[in-house]
Each structure stands twice: as C-alpha cells, then as structure tokens.
Short mmCIF file of C-alpha atoms in Angstrom, two decimals:
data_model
loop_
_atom_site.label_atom_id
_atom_site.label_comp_id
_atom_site.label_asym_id
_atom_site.label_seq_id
_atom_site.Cartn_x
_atom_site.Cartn_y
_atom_site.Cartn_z
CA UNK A 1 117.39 -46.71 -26.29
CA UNK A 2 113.54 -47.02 -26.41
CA UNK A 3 113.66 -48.04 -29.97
CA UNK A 4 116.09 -50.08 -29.65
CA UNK A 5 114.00 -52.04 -26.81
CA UNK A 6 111.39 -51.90 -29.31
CA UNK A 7 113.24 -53.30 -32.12
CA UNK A 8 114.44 -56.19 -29.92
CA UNK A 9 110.94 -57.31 -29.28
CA UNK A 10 108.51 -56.71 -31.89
CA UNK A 11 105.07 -57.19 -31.46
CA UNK A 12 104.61 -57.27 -35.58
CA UNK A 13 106.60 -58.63 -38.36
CA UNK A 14 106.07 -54.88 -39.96
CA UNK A 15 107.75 -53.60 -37.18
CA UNK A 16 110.80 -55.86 -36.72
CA UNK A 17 110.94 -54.90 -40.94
CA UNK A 18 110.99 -51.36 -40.04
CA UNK A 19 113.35 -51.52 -36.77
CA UNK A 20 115.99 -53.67 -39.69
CA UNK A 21 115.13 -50.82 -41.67
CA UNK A 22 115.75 -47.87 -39.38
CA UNK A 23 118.92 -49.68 -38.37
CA UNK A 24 120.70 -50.19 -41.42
CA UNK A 25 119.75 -46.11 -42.08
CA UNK A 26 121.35 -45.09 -38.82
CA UNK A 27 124.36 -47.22 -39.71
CA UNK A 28 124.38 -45.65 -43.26
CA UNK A 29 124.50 -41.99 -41.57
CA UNK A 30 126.82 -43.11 -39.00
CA UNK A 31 129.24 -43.57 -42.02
CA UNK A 32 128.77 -40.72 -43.69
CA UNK A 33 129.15 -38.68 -40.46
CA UNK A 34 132.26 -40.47 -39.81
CA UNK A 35 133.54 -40.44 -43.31
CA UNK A 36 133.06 -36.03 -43.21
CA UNK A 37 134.86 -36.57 -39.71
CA UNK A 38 138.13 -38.05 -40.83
CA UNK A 39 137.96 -35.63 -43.92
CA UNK A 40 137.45 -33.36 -41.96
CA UNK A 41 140.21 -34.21 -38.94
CA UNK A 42 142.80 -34.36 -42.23
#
C-alpha cells in the first residue's frame, strides 16, 4: 500500500517511470501465478 501511495504521487518523473514500471511487473507475475494456479486447480 505504501508504494502504491507513492506511485500515485510522485515527486520525480523517474519515479512515476519506475512505479509504471514496477506495476506492469507485478501484473506480469500476477499472471503467471495465476496461470500455474488454474494449471494447477486442473
């Protein structure tokens, strides 16, 4: 949740990059997680 605050209101345009960054990585694991999941769960 604190990064998330963060990434809401960045004080730097190097840090809103990074927070899009971080983001789109969590997203990308949150996938892959799922995808294993549902393999998984079958």
């Amino acid at each position: 949740m604190a990064m998330k605050a963060m990434c809401i209101t960045p004080h730097k345009v190097t840090m809103s990059h990074y927070c899009r960054w971080l983001q789109f990585n969590i997203i990308s694991i949150t996938k892959q997680n799922y995808k294993r999941g549902v393999f998984r769960a079958s």
